[in-house]
PDB file of C-alpha atoms in Angstrom:
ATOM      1  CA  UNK A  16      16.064 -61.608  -2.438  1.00  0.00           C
ATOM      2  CA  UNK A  17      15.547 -64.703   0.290  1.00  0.00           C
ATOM      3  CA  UNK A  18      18.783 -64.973   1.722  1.00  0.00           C
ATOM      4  CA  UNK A  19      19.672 -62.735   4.322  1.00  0.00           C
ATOM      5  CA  UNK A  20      22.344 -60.839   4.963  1.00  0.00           C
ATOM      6  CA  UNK A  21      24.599 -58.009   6.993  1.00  0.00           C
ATOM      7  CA  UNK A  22      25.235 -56.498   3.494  1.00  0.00           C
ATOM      8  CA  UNK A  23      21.893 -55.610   2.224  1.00  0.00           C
ATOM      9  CA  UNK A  24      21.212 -53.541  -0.671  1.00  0.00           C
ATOM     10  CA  UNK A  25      18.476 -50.837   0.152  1.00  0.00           C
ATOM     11  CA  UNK A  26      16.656 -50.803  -2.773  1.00  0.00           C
ATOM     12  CA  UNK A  27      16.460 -54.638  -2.615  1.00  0.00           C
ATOM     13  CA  UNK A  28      15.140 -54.408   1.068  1.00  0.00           C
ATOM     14  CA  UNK A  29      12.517 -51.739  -0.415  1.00  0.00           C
ATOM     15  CA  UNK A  30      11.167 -53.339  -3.067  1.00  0.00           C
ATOM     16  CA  UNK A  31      10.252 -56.376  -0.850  1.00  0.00           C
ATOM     17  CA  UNK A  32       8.508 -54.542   1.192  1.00  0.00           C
ATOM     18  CA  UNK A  33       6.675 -52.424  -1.531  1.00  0.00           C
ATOM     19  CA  UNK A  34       5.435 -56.022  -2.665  1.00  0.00           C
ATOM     20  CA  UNK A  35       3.736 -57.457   0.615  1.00  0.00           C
ATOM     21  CA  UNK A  36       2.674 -53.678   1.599  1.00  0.00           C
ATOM     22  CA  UNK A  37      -1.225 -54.401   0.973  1.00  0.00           C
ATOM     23  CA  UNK A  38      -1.388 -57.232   3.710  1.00  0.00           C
ATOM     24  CA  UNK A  39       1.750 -56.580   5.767  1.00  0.00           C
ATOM     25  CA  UNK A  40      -0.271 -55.170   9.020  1.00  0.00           C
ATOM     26  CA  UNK A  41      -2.409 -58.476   8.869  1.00  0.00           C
ATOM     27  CA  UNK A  42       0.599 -61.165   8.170  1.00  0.00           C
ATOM     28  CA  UNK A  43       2.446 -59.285  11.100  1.00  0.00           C
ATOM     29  CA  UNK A  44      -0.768 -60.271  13.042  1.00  0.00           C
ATOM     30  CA  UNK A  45      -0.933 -63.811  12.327  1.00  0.00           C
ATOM     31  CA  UNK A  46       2.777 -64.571  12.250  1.00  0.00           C
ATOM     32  CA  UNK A  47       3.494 -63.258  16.029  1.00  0.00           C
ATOM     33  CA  UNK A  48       0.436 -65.123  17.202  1.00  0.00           C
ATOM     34  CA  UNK A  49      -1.653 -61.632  17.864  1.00  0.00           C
ATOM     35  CA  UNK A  50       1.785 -59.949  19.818  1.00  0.00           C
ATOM     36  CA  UNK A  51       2.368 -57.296  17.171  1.00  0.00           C
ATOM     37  CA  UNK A  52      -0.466 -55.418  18.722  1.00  0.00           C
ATOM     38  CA  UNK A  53       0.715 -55.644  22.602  1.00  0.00           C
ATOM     39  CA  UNK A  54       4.309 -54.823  21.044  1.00  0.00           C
ATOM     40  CA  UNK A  55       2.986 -51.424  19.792  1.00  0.00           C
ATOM     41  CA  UNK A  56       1.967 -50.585  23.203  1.00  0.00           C
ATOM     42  CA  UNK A  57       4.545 -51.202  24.532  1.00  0.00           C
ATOM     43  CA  UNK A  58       6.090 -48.779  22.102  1.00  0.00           C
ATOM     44  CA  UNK A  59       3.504 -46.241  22.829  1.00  0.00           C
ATOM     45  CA  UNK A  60       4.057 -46.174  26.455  1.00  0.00           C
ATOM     46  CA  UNK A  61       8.095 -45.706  26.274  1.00  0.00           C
ATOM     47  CA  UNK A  62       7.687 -43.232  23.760  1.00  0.00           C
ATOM     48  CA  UNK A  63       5.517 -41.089  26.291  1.00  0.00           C
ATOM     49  CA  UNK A  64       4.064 -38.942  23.493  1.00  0.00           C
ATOM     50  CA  UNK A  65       1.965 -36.135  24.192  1.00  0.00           C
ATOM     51  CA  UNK A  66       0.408 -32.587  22.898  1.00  0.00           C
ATOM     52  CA  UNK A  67       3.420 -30.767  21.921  1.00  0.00           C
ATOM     53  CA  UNK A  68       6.197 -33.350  21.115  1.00  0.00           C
ATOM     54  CA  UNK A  69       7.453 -33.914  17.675  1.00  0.00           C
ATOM     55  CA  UNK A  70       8.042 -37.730  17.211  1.00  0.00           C
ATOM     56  CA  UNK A  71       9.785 -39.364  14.180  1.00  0.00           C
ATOM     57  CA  UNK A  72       8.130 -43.130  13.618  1.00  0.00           C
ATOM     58  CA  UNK A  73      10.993 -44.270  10.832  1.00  0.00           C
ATOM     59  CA  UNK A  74      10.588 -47.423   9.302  1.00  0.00           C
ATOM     60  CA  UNK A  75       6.218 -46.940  10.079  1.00  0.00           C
ATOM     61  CA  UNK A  76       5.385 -48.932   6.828  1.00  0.00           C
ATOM     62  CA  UNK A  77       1.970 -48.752   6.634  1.00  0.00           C
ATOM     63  CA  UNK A  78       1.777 -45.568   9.529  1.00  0.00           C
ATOM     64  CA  UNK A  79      -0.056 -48.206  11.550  1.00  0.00           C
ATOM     65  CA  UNK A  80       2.552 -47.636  14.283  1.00  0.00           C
ATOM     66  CA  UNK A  81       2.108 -43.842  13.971  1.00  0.00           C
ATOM     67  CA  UNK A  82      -1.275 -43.851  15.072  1.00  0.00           C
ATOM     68  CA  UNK A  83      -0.891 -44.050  19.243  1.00  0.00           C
ATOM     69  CA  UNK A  84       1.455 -41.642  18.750  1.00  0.00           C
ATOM     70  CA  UNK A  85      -0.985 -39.457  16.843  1.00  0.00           C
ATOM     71  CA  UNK A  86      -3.861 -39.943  19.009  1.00  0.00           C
ATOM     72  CA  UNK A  87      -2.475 -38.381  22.346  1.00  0.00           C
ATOM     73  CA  UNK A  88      -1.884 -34.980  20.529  1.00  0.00           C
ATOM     74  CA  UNK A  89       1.957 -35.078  19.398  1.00  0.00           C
ATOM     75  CA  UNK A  90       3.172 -34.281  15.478  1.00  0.00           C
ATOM     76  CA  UNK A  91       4.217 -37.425  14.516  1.00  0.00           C
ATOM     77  CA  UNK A  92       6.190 -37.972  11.054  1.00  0.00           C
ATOM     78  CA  UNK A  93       5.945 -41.590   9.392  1.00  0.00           C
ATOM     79  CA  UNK A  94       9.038 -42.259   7.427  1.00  0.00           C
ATOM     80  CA  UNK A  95       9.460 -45.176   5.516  1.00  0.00           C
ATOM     81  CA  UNK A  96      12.100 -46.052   2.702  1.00  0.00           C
ATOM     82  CA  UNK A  97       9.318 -48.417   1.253  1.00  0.00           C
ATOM     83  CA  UNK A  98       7.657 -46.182  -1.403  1.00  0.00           C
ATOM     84  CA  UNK A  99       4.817 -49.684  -1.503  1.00  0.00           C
ATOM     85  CA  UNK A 100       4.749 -49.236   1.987  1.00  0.00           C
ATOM     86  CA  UNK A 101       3.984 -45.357   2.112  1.00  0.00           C
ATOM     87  CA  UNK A 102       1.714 -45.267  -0.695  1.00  0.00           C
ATOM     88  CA  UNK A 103      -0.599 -47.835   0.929  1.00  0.00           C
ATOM     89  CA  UNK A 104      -0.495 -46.256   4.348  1.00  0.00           C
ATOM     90  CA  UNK A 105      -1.716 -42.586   2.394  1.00  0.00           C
ATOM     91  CA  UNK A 106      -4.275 -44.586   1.527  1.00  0.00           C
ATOM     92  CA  UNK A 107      -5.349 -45.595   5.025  1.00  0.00           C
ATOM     93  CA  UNK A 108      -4.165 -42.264   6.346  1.00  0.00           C
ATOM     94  CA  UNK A 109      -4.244 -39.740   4.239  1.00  0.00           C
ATOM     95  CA  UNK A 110      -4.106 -36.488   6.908  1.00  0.00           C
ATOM     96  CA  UNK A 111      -0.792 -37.838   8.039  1.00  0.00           C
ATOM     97  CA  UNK A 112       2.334 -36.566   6.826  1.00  0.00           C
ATOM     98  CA  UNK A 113       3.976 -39.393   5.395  1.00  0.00           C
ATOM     99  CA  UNK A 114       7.772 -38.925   3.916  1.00  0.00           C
ATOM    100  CA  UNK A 115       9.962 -41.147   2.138  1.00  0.00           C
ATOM    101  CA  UNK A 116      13.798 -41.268   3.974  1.00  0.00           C
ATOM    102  CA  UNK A 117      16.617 -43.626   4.400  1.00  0.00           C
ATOM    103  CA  UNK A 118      17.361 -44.099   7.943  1.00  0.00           C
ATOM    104  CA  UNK A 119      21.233 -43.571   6.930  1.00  0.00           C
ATOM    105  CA  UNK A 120      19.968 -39.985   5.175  1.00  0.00           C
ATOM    106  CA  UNK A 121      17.328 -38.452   6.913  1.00  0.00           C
ATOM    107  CA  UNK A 122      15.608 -35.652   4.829  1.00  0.00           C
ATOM    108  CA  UNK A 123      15.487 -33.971   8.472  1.00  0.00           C
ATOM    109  CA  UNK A 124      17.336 -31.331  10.094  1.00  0.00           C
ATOM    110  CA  UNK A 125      19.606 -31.291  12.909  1.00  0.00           C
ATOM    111  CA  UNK A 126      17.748 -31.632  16.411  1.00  0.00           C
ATOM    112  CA  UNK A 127      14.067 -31.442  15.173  1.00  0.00           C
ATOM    113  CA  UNK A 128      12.541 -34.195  17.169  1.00  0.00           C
ATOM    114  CA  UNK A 129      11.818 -34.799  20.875  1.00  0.00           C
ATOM    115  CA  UNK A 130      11.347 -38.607  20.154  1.00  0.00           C
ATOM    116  CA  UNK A 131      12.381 -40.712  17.309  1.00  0.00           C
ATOM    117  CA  UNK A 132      11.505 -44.512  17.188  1.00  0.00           C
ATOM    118  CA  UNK A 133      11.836 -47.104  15.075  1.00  0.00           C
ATOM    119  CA  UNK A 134      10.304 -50.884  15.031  1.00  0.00           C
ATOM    120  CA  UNK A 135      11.019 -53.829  13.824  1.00  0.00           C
ATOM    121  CA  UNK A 136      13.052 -51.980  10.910  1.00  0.00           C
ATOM    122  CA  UNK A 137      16.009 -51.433  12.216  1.00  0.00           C
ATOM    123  CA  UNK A 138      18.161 -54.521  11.363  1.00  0.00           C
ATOM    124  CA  UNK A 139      16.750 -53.829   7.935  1.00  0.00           C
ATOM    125  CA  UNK A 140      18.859 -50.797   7.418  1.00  0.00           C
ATOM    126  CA  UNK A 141      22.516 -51.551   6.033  1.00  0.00           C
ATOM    127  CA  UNK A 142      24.058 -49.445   8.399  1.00  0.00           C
ATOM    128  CA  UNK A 143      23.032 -49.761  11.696  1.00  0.00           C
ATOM    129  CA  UNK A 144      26.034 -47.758  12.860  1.00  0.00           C
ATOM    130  CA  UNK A 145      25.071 -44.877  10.463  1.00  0.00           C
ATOM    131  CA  UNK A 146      21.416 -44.919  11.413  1.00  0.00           C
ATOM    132  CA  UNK A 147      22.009 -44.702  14.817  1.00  0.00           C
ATOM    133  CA  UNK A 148      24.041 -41.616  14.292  1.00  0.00           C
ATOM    134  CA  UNK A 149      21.229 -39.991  12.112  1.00  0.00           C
ATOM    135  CA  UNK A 150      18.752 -40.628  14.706  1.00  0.00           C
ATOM    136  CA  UNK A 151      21.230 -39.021  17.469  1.00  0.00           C
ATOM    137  CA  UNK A 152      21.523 -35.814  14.668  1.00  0.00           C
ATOM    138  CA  UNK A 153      17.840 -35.452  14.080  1.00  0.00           C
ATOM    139  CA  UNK A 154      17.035 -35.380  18.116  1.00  0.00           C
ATOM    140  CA  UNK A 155      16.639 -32.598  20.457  1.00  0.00           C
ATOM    141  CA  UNK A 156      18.912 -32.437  22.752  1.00  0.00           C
ATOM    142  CA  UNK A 157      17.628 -33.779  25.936  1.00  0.00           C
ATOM    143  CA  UNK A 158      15.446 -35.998  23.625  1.00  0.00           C
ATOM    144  CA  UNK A 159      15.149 -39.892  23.446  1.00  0.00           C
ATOM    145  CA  UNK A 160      15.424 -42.942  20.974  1.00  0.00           C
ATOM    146  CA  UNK A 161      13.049 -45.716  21.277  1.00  0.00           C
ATOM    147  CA  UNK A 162      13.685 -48.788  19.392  1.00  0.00           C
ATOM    148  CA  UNK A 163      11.254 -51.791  19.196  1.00  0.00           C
ATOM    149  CA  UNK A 164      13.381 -55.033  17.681  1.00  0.00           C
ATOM    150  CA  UNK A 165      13.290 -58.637  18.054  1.00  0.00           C
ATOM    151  CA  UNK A 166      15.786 -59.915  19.943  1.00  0.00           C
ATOM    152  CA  UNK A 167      16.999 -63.218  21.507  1.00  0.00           C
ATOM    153  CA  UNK A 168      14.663 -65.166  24.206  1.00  0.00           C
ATOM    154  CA  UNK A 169      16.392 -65.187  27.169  1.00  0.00           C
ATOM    155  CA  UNK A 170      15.497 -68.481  28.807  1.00  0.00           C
ATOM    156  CA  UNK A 171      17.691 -71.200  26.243  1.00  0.00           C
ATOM    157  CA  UNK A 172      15.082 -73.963  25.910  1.00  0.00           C
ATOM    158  CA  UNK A 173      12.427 -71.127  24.618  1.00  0.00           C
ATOM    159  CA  UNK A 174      15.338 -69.678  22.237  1.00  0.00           C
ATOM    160  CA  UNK A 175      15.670 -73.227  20.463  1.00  0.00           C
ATOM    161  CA  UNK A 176      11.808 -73.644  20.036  1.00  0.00           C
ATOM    162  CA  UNK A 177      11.871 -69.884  19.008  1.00  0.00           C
ATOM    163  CA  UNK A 178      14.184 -70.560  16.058  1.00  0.00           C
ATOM    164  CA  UNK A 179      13.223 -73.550  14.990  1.00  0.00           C
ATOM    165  CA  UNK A 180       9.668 -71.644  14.627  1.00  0.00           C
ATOM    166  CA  UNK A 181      11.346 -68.143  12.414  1.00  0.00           C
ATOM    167  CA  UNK A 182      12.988 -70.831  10.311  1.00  0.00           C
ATOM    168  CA  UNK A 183      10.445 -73.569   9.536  1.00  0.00           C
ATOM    169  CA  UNK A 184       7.347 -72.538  10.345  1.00  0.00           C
ATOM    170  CA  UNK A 185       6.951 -68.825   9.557  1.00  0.00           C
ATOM    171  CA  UNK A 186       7.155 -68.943   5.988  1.00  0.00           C
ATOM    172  CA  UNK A 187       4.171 -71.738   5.898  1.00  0.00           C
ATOM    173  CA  UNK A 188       2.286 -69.512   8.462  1.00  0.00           C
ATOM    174  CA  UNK A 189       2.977 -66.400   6.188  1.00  0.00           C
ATOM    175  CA  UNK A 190       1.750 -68.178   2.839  1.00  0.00           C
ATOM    176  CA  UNK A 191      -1.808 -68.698   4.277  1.00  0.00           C
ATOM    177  CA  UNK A 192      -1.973 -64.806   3.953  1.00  0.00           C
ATOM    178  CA  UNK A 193       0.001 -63.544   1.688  1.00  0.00           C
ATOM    179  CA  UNK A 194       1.247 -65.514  -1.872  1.00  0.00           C
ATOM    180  CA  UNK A 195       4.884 -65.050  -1.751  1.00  0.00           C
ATOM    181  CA  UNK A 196       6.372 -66.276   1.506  1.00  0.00           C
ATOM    182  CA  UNK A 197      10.095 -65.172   0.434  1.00  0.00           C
ATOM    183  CA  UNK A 198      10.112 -62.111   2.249  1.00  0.00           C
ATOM    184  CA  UNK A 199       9.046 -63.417   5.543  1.00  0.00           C
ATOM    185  CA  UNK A 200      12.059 -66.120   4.747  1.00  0.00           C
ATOM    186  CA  UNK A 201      14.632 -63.107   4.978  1.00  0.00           C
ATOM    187  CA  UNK A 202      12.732 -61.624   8.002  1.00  0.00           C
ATOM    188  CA  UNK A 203      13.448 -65.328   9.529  1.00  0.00           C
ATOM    189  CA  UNK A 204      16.623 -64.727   8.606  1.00  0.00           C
ATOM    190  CA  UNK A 205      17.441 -61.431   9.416  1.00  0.00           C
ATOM    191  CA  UNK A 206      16.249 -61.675  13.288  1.00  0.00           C
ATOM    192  CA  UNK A 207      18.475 -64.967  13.616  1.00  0.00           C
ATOM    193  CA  UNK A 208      21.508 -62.771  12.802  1.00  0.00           C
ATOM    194  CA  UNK A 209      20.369 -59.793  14.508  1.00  0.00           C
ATOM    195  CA  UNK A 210      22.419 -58.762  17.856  1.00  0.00           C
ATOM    196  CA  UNK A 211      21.505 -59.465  21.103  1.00  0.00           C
ATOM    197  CA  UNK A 212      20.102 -57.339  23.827  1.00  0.00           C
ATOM    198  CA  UNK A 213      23.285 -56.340  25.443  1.00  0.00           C
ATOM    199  CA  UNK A 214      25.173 -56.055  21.856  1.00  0.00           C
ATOM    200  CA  UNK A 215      22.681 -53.335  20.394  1.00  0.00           C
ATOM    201  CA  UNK A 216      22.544 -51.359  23.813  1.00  0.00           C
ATOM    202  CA  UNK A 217      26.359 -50.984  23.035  1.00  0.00           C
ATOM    203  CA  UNK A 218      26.300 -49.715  19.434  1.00  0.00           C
ATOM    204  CA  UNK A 219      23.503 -47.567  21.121  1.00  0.00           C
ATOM    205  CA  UNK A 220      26.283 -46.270  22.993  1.00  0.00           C
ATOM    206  CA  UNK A 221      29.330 -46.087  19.879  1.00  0.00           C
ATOM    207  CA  UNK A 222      26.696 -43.815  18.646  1.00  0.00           C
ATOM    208  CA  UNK A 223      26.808 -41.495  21.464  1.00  0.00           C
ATOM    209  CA  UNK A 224      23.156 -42.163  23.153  1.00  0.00           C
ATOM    210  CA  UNK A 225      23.361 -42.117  27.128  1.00  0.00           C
ATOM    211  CA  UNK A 226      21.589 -43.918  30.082  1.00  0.00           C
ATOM    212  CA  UNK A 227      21.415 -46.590  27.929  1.00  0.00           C
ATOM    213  CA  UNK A 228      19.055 -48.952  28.874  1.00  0.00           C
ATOM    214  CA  UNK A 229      16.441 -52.567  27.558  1.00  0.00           C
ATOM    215  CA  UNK A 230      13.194 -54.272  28.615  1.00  0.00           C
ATOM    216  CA  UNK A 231      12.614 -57.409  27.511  1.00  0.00           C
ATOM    217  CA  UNK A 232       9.086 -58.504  26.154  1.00  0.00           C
ATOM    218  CA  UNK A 233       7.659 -61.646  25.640  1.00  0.00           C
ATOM    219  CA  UNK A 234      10.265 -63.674  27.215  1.00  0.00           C
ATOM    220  CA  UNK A 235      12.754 -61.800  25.260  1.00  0.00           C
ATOM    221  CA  UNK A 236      11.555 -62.158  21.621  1.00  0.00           C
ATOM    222  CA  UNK A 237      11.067 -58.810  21.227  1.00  0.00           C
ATOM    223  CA  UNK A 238      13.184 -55.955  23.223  1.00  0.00           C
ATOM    224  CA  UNK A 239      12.788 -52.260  23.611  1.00  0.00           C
ATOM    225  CA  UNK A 240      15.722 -50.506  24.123  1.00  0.00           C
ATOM    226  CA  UNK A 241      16.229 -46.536  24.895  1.00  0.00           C
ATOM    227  CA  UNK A 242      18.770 -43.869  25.117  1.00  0.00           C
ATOM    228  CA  UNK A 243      19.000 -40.236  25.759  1.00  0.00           C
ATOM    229  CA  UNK A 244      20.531 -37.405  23.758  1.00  0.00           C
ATOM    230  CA  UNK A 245      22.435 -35.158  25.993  1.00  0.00           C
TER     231      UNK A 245
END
């Protein structure tokens, strides 16, 4: 599967990403130009995690975005549909509690965690409406979603040069790492279709989050967005 699409089939999705699991930490390095790493800082600082909290990390891959979580003290749960993905970050990680789940179907009960994030996974779900909801369900009440997506640059002559690089030069920069460069075609793909800033904060909203709210990073490429469960 190269083409993207609004319709995706999940266990297409997965078994792309159970294919490029061994390098994907390192191709998400070289393709954002060394961002990926201020990115998941970013992420750990609006997540807030410390001793005590339970925090979901769905769509962690690897677990590599699990770890700042980890390290301040919370219980943090990696969930990734990607059995590739998971089975490679158990190698890596072994003492964390990796678990297999389909953001549209958590294997979680009802208000469980006082965070649950998600990045860079999210337009890969089929149902963005319906994993929204799930990660409303599976929150405390009182308790936050952080969400970590690419987005749409914000300044127009940036957004044309941005493009033109997803769609033309990614996959070339991807094959110097990795074999098959199809995947990172449908990643191109799939964050040219992807909503905007304001768009997502209001299916945030359909879903029944509150205080609603986005920072932009680098110039808009990437954007975290937040909401509250009351």
């Amino acid at each position: 599967m190269t083409r993207a699409s609004l319709d995706k089939q999940p266990h297409e999705v997965a078994s792309m990403f159970d294919g490029i699991a061994a390098k994907y930490d390192l191709t998400n390095d070289v393709i954002s130009l060394g961002q990926a790493r201020l990115w998941r800082k970013e992420v750990a600082k609006a997540v807030g995690a410390r001793p005590g909290h339970v925090v979901l990390d769905l769509a962690a891959g690897t677990a590599t975005s699990s770890l700042p979580f980890a390290a301040t003290g919370a219980y943090v749960v990696p969930c990734d549909f990607s059995l590739g993905m998971l089975m490679e970050g158990k190698k890596r990680h072994a003492w964390l509690p990796l678990t297999a789940g389909d953001a549209t179907k958590l294997p979680f009960q009802d208000d469980v965690f006082d965070t649950v994030t998600i990045s860079f996974g999210l337009r890969n779900v089929q149902d963005t409406d319906a994993a929204l909801r799930e990660l409303y369900r599976v929150t405390k009440p009182g308790g936050q979603v952080v969400i970590c997506e690419f987005s749409q640059p914000t300044w127009a002559p940036f957004r044309t040069v941005y493009m033109e690089y997803l769609m033309r030069a990614l996959p070339p920069v991807a094959r110097t790492v990795v074999s098959d460069p199809d995947p990172y075609v449908y990643l191109a793909e799939s964050i040219r279709e992807w909503p905007d800033q304001p768009a997502l904060a209001a299916l945030l909203q359909k879903a029944g989050w509150s205080e609603v709210a986005w920072r932009n990073l680098s110039g808009g490429i990437v954007a975290l967005h937040r909401g509250i469960k009351d």
